[in-house]
Amino acid sequence: MTVTAKAVAAQPTEAVLVDLPSNPVPAGARAGYFRTEDNVRLRYATWPRAAEGHRGTICLVHGRTEFIEKYFETIEDFRRRGFAVATFDWRGQGGSERLIGNPRHGHVERFSDYWLDLKSFHRQILLPECPPPFYLVGHSMGGLASLFSAIEDRMMFDRVFLSAPMIGLPNQPLPFAGMAWLTKTLCFLGLSQMPVSRPADRIPTHEAFEGNPLTSDLTRYMRTVDVYAARPELAIGPPTLGWASAAFSAMAEAARDVFPARVRVPVLMLVAASDKVVASPVTEQLGLRMRTGRHIVIAGARHELFMENDAIRAQVFAAFDAFITEQSG
């Protein structure tokens, strides 16, 4: 497959978004870089609303391995509803600064570093450049980071909408606290940057579509493949033990009895019924225990709800509209 990409540069610091015929950049993009409080360089992009009215801004945060370009269609869906959109690539992935020598391994030192990313983005980009109110939309790993942000500062976002949040991972030999202890011990022994892999972490390819755990929609799956072909440096593969240790520690914290009561922002979590990437039952259990949140199960859906087929996406956006669109503006 031959992919022709046009690099779309935007003010003010020469960040680049990949523009493809199969995945065009939505009109009005403004892209750049900012630095977090601990001096990590992150790529971001913002868009104005594309419809009449004033509903505020969607702050969109991605899952592990993901990047801005993957969400162009979804960004347009938000803009057509009257929202501005702001998003960024987490540290260690996408077009943001990589943290270790091997740029293909996903790594983070502490899960709270993602909170630093989001807090810095809110202060430097959202507050000065984007219209309030602010709504947080998080997928997978970004969903777990979003829950912690709702605890750290409940005034940052009016509502939080989560797609298949990474509250737990399936098929683990120990409880999350035990996995956190085991992986932390291995990191202490000097193995923090060693990659750990599972089938769900494979980089998408055309040949891997059949039976993939992410989406049943070939066209949306291939958009990601096309972006990787045009800009291979956006891709990351397996996470490191350091990332696993950070993630299991965060999941262990979310499993504590006191955690649900600490979340005081309205939250809606969508559960993909056919998810093989994250442990859906763990999300359902959390949804039943939260005072300000609940969950909805989307039948037949695989992990990437925003990348799924039209019928599933229609359910996702019906839930979004009831929870955010109809409550905004």
PDB file of C-alpha atoms in Angstrom, residues 81-293:
ATOM      1  CA  ARG A  81     -21.924  19.184  18.255  1.00  0.00           C
ATOM      2  CA  GLY A  82     -20.671  22.678  19.029  1.00  0.00           C
ATOM      3  CA  PHE A  83     -17.585  21.812  21.084  1.00  0.00           C
ATOM      4  CA  ALA A  84     -14.049  23.053  20.667  1.00  0.00           C
ATOM      5  CA  VAL A  85     -11.537  20.222  21.052  1.00  0.00           C
ATOM      6  CA  ALA A  86      -8.098  20.114  22.654  1.00  0.00           C
ATOM      7  CA  THR A  87      -5.886  17.039  22.805  1.00  0.00           C
ATOM      8  CA  PHE A  88      -2.262  16.010  23.275  1.00  0.00           C
ATOM      9  CA  ASP A  89       0.042  13.005  23.094  1.00  0.00           C
ATOM     10  CA  TRP A  90       1.019  11.575  26.486  1.00  0.00           C
ATOM     11  CA  ARG A  91       4.698  11.546  27.427  1.00  0.00           C
ATOM     12  CA  GLY A  92       6.532   8.613  25.908  1.00  0.00           C
ATOM     13  CA  GLN A  93       4.253   8.117  22.900  1.00  0.00           C
ATOM     14  CA  GLY A  94       2.901   9.668  19.715  1.00  0.00           C
ATOM     15  CA  GLY A  95       4.649  12.879  18.759  1.00  0.00           C
ATOM     16  CA  SER A  96       5.699  13.661  22.318  1.00  0.00           C
ATOM     17  CA  GLU A  97       9.124  13.225  23.889  1.00  0.00           C
ATOM     18  CA  ARG A  98      10.205   9.624  24.460  1.00  0.00           C
ATOM     19  CA  LEU A  99      11.595   8.827  27.879  1.00  0.00           C
ATOM     20  CA  ILE A 100      14.106   6.030  27.318  1.00  0.00           C
ATOM     21  CA  GLY A 101      16.710   5.098  24.740  1.00  0.00           C
ATOM     22  CA  ASN A 102      14.461   2.706  22.796  1.00  0.00           C
ATOM     23  CA  PRO A 103      11.672   4.911  21.367  1.00  0.00           C
ATOM     24  CA  ARG A 104       9.525   1.882  20.501  1.00  0.00           C
ATOM     25  CA  HIS A 105       9.021   0.839  24.128  1.00  0.00           C
ATOM     26  CA  GLY A 106       6.251   2.572  26.061  1.00  0.00           C
ATOM     27  CA  HIS A 107       7.605   3.787  29.382  1.00  0.00           C
ATOM     28  CA  VAL A 108       6.673   5.971  32.324  1.00  0.00           C
ATOM     29  CA  GLU A 109       8.270   6.256  35.756  1.00  0.00           C
ATOM     30  CA  ARG A 110       5.091   6.858  37.779  1.00  0.00           C
ATOM     31  CA  PHE A 111       1.428   6.859  36.806  1.00  0.00           C
ATOM     32  CA  SER A 112       1.129  10.259  38.484  1.00  0.00           C
ATOM     33  CA  ASP A 113       3.339  11.612  35.679  1.00  0.00           C
ATOM     34  CA  TYR A 114       0.255  11.429  33.452  1.00  0.00           C
ATOM     35  CA  TRP A 115      -1.452  13.728  35.953  1.00  0.00           C
ATOM     36  CA  LEU A 116       1.454  16.151  35.466  1.00  0.00           C
ATOM     37  CA  ASP A 117       0.858  15.998  31.705  1.00  0.00           C
ATOM     38  CA  LEU A 118      -2.845  16.741  32.058  1.00  0.00           C
ATOM     39  CA  LYS A 119      -2.391  19.433  34.716  1.00  0.00           C
ATOM     40  CA  SER A 120       0.234  21.191  32.606  1.00  0.00           C
ATOM     41  CA  PHE A 121      -1.982  20.996  29.516  1.00  0.00           C
ATOM     42  CA  HIS A 122      -4.930  22.414  31.439  1.00  0.00           C
ATOM     43  CA  ARG A 123      -2.895  25.344  32.756  1.00  0.00           C
ATOM     44  CA  GLN A 124      -0.911  26.167  29.601  1.00  0.00           C
ATOM     45  CA  ILE A 125      -3.362  25.384  26.787  1.00  0.00           C
ATOM     46  CA  LEU A 126      -6.938  24.855  27.967  1.00  0.00           C
ATOM     47  CA  LEU A 127      -7.310  27.821  30.318  1.00  0.00           C
ATOM     48  CA  PRO A 128      -5.704  30.517  28.123  1.00  0.00           C
ATOM     49  CA  GLU A 129      -6.775  29.258  24.682  1.00  0.00           C
ATOM     50  CA  CYS A 130     -10.017  27.265  24.882  1.00  0.00           C
ATOM     51  CA  PRO A 131     -13.596  28.247  25.775  1.00  0.00           C
ATOM     52  CA  PRO A 132     -15.034  26.873  29.038  1.00  0.00           C
ATOM     53  CA  PRO A 133     -16.665  24.823  30.410  1.00  0.00           C
ATOM     54  CA  PHE A 134     -14.247  21.910  30.064  1.00  0.00           C
ATOM     55  CA  TYR A 135     -15.245  18.265  29.695  1.00  0.00           C
ATOM     56  CA  LEU A 136     -12.748  15.417  29.926  1.00  0.00           C
ATOM     57  CA  VAL A 137     -13.048  12.446  27.551  1.00  0.00           C
ATOM     58  CA  GLY A 138     -10.589   9.614  28.164  1.00  0.00           C
ATOM     59  CA  HIS A 139      -9.998   6.259  26.510  1.00  0.00           C
ATOM     60  CA  SER A 140      -8.389   3.170  28.097  1.00  0.00           C
ATOM     61  CA  MET A 141      -5.192   4.251  29.906  1.00  0.00           C
ATOM     62  CA  GLY A 142      -6.379   7.831  29.521  1.00  0.00           C
ATOM     63  CA  GLY A 143      -9.568   6.789  31.280  1.00  0.00           C
ATOM     64  CA  LEU A 144      -7.697   5.650  34.371  1.00  0.00           C
ATOM     65  CA  ALA A 145      -5.627   8.856  34.324  1.00  0.00           C
ATOM     66  CA  SER A 146      -8.889  10.805  34.020  1.00  0.00           C
ATOM     67  CA  LEU A 147     -10.302   9.218  37.177  1.00  0.00           C
ATOM     68  CA  PHE A 148      -7.235  10.266  39.132  1.00  0.00           C
ATOM     69  CA  SER A 149      -7.488  13.800  37.755  1.00  0.00           C
ATOM     70  CA  ALA A 150     -11.076  13.943  39.033  1.00  0.00           C
ATOM     71  CA  ILE A 151      -9.697  13.188  42.491  1.00  0.00           C
ATOM     72  CA  GLU A 152      -6.692  15.501  42.339  1.00  0.00           C
ATOM     73  CA  ASP A 153      -8.679  18.570  41.229  1.00  0.00           C
ATOM     74  CA  ARG A 154     -12.452  18.245  40.908  1.00  0.00           C
ATOM     75  CA  MET A 155     -12.763  21.822  39.614  1.00  0.00           C
ATOM     76  CA  MET A 156     -10.785  21.238  36.398  1.00  0.00           C
ATOM     77  CA  PHE A 157     -13.575  19.479  34.475  1.00  0.00           C
ATOM     78  CA  ASP A 158     -17.345  19.669  34.773  1.00  0.00           C
ATOM     79  CA  ARG A 159     -17.901  16.073  33.656  1.00  0.00           C
ATOM     80  CA  VAL A 160     -15.791  13.033  32.755  1.00  0.00           C
ATOM     81  CA  PHE A 161     -16.729  10.596  29.964  1.00  0.00           C
ATOM     82  CA  LEU A 162     -14.676   7.399  29.738  1.00  0.00           C
ATOM     83  CA  SER A 163     -14.356   4.867  26.926  1.00  0.00           C
ATOM     84  CA  ALA A 164     -13.278   1.374  28.054  1.00  0.00           C
ATOM     85  CA  PRO A 165     -11.164   2.745  30.927  1.00  0.00           C
ATOM     86  CA  MET A 166      -8.161   0.723  32.035  1.00  0.00           C
ATOM     87  CA  ILE A 167      -9.388   0.053  35.565  1.00  0.00           C
ATOM     88  CA  GLY A 168      -7.990  -3.470  35.349  1.00  0.00           C
ATOM     89  CA  LEU A 169      -6.203  -5.841  32.976  1.00  0.00           C
ATOM     90  CA  PRO A 170      -7.518  -9.356  32.333  1.00  0.00           C
ATOM     91  CA  ASN A 171      -5.870 -12.699  33.057  1.00  0.00           C
ATOM     92  CA  GLN A 172      -3.398 -11.554  35.700  1.00  0.00           C
ATOM     93  CA  PRO A 173      -1.883 -14.248  37.965  1.00  0.00           C
ATOM     94  CA  LEU A 174      -2.104 -12.042  41.074  1.00  0.00           C
ATOM     95  CA  PRO A 175      -4.417  -9.302  42.393  1.00  0.00           C
ATOM     96  CA  PHE A 176      -3.457  -5.810  41.229  1.00  0.00           C
ATOM     97  CA  ALA A 177      -1.664  -5.045  44.507  1.00  0.00           C
ATOM     98  CA  GLY A 178       0.358  -8.251  44.117  1.00  0.00           C
ATOM     99  CA  MET A 179       1.203  -7.411  40.499  1.00  0.00           C
ATOM    100  CA  ALA A 180       2.240  -3.915  41.590  1.00  0.00           C
ATOM    101  CA  TRP A 181       4.565  -5.378  44.233  1.00  0.00           C
ATOM    102  CA  LEU A 182       6.055  -7.935  41.820  1.00  0.00           C
ATOM    103  CA  THR A 183       6.714  -5.451  39.002  1.00  0.00           C
ATOM    104  CA  LYS A 184       8.080  -2.851  41.431  1.00  0.00           C
ATOM    105  CA  THR A 185      10.506  -5.446  42.784  1.00  0.00           C
ATOM    106  CA  LEU A 186      11.702  -6.291  39.274  1.00  0.00           C
ATOM    107  CA  CYS A 187      12.206  -2.586  38.570  1.00  0.00           C
ATOM    108  CA  PHE A 188      14.217  -2.259  41.780  1.00  0.00           C
ATOM    109  CA  LEU A 189      16.469  -5.041  40.442  1.00  0.00           C
ATOM    110  CA  GLY A 190      17.266  -2.888  37.408  1.00  0.00           C
ATOM    111  CA  LEU A 191      14.721  -4.239  34.913  1.00  0.00           C
ATOM    112  CA  SER A 192      12.560  -1.108  34.636  1.00  0.00           C
ATOM    113  CA  GLN A 193      13.211  -0.643  30.913  1.00  0.00           C
ATOM    114  CA  MET A 194      12.732  -4.284  29.934  1.00  0.00           C
ATOM    115  CA  PRO A 195       9.750  -4.682  27.580  1.00  0.00           C
ATOM    116  CA  VAL A 196       6.815  -6.913  28.469  1.00  0.00           C
ATOM    117  CA  SER A 197       4.422  -7.958  25.762  1.00  0.00           C
ATOM    118  CA  ARG A 198       1.003  -9.436  25.132  1.00  0.00           C
ATOM    119  CA  PRO A 199      -0.947  -9.904  21.863  1.00  0.00           C
ATOM    120  CA  ALA A 200      -3.073  -6.788  22.482  1.00  0.00           C
ATOM    121  CA  ASP A 201       0.072  -4.628  22.327  1.00  0.00           C
ATOM    122  CA  ARG A 202       1.019  -5.501  18.756  1.00  0.00           C
ATOM    123  CA  ILE A 203       1.247  -2.581  16.328  1.00  0.00           C
ATOM    124  CA  PRO A 204      -1.705  -2.790  13.882  1.00  0.00           C
ATOM    125  CA  THR A 205      -1.019  -4.054  10.366  1.00  0.00           C
ATOM    126  CA  HIS A 206      -3.316  -4.970   7.495  1.00  0.00           C
ATOM    127  CA  GLU A 207      -2.532  -8.649   8.022  1.00  0.00           C
ATOM    128  CA  ALA A 208      -3.401  -8.434  11.724  1.00  0.00           C
ATOM    129  CA  PHE A 209      -6.947  -7.105  11.255  1.00  0.00           C
ATOM    130  CA  GLU A 210      -8.648 -10.487  11.319  1.00  0.00           C
ATOM    131  CA  GLY A 211      -9.466 -11.291  14.915  1.00  0.00           C
ATOM    132  CA  ASN A 212      -7.865  -8.131  16.312  1.00  0.00           C
ATOM    133  CA  PRO A 213      -9.068  -7.068  19.805  1.00  0.00           C
ATOM    134  CA  LEU A 214      -9.463  -3.365  18.977  1.00  0.00           C
ATOM    135  CA  THR A 215     -12.254  -2.856  16.431  1.00  0.00           C
ATOM    136  CA  SER A 216     -14.503  -4.711  14.009  1.00  0.00           C
ATOM    137  CA  ASP A 217     -14.343  -1.836  11.494  1.00  0.00           C
ATOM    138  CA  LEU A 218     -11.738  -2.373   8.759  1.00  0.00           C
ATOM    139  CA  THR A 219     -11.793   1.213   7.442  1.00  0.00           C
ATOM    140  CA  ARG A 220     -11.128   2.778  10.833  1.00  0.00           C
ATOM    141  CA  TYR A 221      -8.514   0.148  11.665  1.00  0.00           C
ATOM    142  CA  MET A 222      -6.690   0.866   8.401  1.00  0.00           C
ATOM    143  CA  ARG A 223      -6.566   4.598   9.114  1.00  0.00           C
ATOM    144  CA  THR A 224      -4.207   3.815  11.966  1.00  0.00           C
ATOM    145  CA  VAL A 225      -2.145   1.525   9.726  1.00  0.00           C
ATOM    146  CA  ASP A 226      -1.937   4.321   7.123  1.00  0.00           C
ATOM    147  CA  VAL A 227      -0.679   6.845   9.677  1.00  0.00           C
ATOM    148  CA  TYR A 228       1.993   4.415  10.867  1.00  0.00           C
ATOM    149  CA  ALA A 229       3.077   3.869   7.259  1.00  0.00           C
ATOM    150  CA  ALA A 230       3.346   7.621   6.687  1.00  0.00           C
ATOM    151  CA  ARG A 231       5.048   8.433   9.981  1.00  0.00           C
ATOM    152  CA  PRO A 232       6.511   5.300  11.618  1.00  0.00           C
ATOM    153  CA  GLU A 233       8.038   7.257  14.499  1.00  0.00           C
ATOM    154  CA  LEU A 234       4.551   7.736  16.001  1.00  0.00           C
ATOM    155  CA  ALA A 235       4.351   4.030  16.809  1.00  0.00           C
ATOM    156  CA  ILE A 236       5.260   2.342  20.045  1.00  0.00           C
ATOM    157  CA  GLY A 237       5.151  -1.369  20.775  1.00  0.00           C
ATOM    158  CA  PRO A 238       5.218  -3.163  24.114  1.00  0.00           C
ATOM    159  CA  PRO A 239       5.326  -1.352  27.444  1.00  0.00           C
ATOM    160  CA  THR A 240       8.230  -1.657  29.830  1.00  0.00           C
ATOM    161  CA  LEU A 241       8.208  -3.181  33.288  1.00  0.00           C
ATOM    162  CA  GLY A 242       8.403   0.390  34.581  1.00  0.00           C
ATOM    163  CA  TRP A 243       5.149   1.243  32.823  1.00  0.00           C
ATOM    164  CA  ALA A 244       3.565  -1.990  34.077  1.00  0.00           C
ATOM    165  CA  SER A 245       4.616  -1.221  37.645  1.00  0.00           C
ATOM    166  CA  ALA A 246       3.153   2.276  37.436  1.00  0.00           C
ATOM    167  CA  ALA A 247      -0.082   1.000  35.882  1.00  0.00           C
ATOM    168  CA  PHE A 248      -0.606  -1.844  38.365  1.00  0.00           C
ATOM    169  CA  SER A 249       0.004   0.538  41.266  1.00  0.00           C
ATOM    170  CA  ALA A 250      -2.686   2.859  39.882  1.00  0.00           C
ATOM    171  CA  MET A 251      -5.118  -0.019  39.316  1.00  0.00           C
ATOM    172  CA  ALA A 252      -4.469  -1.296  42.835  1.00  0.00           C
ATOM    173  CA  GLU A 253      -5.326   2.156  44.174  1.00  0.00           C
ATOM    174  CA  ALA A 254      -8.544   2.230  42.119  1.00  0.00           C
ATOM    175  CA  ALA A 255      -9.500  -1.173  43.580  1.00  0.00           C
ATOM    176  CA  ARG A 256      -9.378   0.081  47.177  1.00  0.00           C
ATOM    177  CA  ASP A 257     -12.687   0.400  49.006  1.00  0.00           C
ATOM    178  CA  VAL A 258     -12.162   4.113  49.630  1.00  0.00           C
ATOM    179  CA  PHE A 259     -11.518   4.997  45.981  1.00  0.00           C
ATOM    180  CA  PRO A 260     -15.096   5.395  44.619  1.00  0.00           C
ATOM    181  CA  ALA A 261     -16.057   7.964  47.253  1.00  0.00           C
ATOM    182  CA  ARG A 262     -13.024  10.093  46.355  1.00  0.00           C
ATOM    183  CA  VAL A 263     -14.355  10.672  42.817  1.00  0.00           C
ATOM    184  CA  ARG A 264     -16.693  13.649  43.177  1.00  0.00           C
ATOM    185  CA  VAL A 265     -17.100  14.726  39.553  1.00  0.00           C
ATOM    186  CA  PRO A 266     -19.965  13.273  37.456  1.00  0.00           C
ATOM    187  CA  VAL A 267     -18.519  10.313  35.537  1.00  0.00           C
ATOM    188  CA  LEU A 268     -19.946   8.024  32.856  1.00  0.00           C
ATOM    189  CA  MET A 269     -17.915   4.937  31.924  1.00  0.00           C
ATOM    190  CA  LEU A 270     -18.648   2.966  28.754  1.00  0.00           C
ATOM    191  CA  VAL A 271     -17.798  -0.733  28.915  1.00  0.00           C
ATOM    192  CA  ALA A 272     -17.074  -2.693  25.724  1.00  0.00           C
ATOM    193  CA  ALA A 273     -18.815  -6.039  26.170  1.00  0.00           C
ATOM    194  CA  SER A 274     -16.292  -7.903  23.970  1.00  0.00           C
ATOM    195  CA  ASP A 275     -13.208  -6.191  25.365  1.00  0.00           C
ATOM    196  CA  LYS A 276     -10.075  -8.363  25.556  1.00  0.00           C
ATOM    197  CA  VAL A 277      -7.665  -5.497  26.285  1.00  0.00           C
ATOM    198  CA  VAL A 278      -8.989  -4.290  29.645  1.00  0.00           C
ATOM    199  CA  ALA A 279     -10.996  -6.156  32.288  1.00  0.00           C
ATOM    200  CA  SER A 280     -14.577  -4.977  31.780  1.00  0.00           C
ATOM    201  CA  PRO A 281     -15.947  -6.623  34.969  1.00  0.00           C
ATOM    202  CA  VAL A 282     -13.601  -4.466  37.051  1.00  0.00           C
ATOM    203  CA  THR A 283     -15.046  -1.319  35.447  1.00  0.00           C
ATOM    204  CA  GLU A 284     -18.580  -2.549  36.022  1.00  0.00           C
ATOM    205  CA  GLN A 285     -17.843  -3.179  39.692  1.00  0.00           C
ATOM    206  CA  LEU A 286     -16.423   0.324  40.069  1.00  0.00           C
ATOM    207  CA  GLY A 287     -19.451   1.804  38.322  1.00  0.00           C
ATOM    208  CA  LEU A 288     -21.750   0.142  40.841  1.00  0.00           C
ATOM    209  CA  ARG A 289     -19.740   1.558  43.758  1.00  0.00           C
ATOM    210  CA  MET A 290     -19.341   5.172  42.626  1.00  0.00           C
ATOM    211  CA  ARG A 291     -21.485   7.906  44.150  1.00  0.00           C
ATOM    212  CA  THR A 292     -21.148  10.356  41.279  1.00  0.00           C
ATOM    213  CA  GLY A 293     -20.694   7.894  38.433  1.00  0.00           C
TER     214      GLY A 293
END
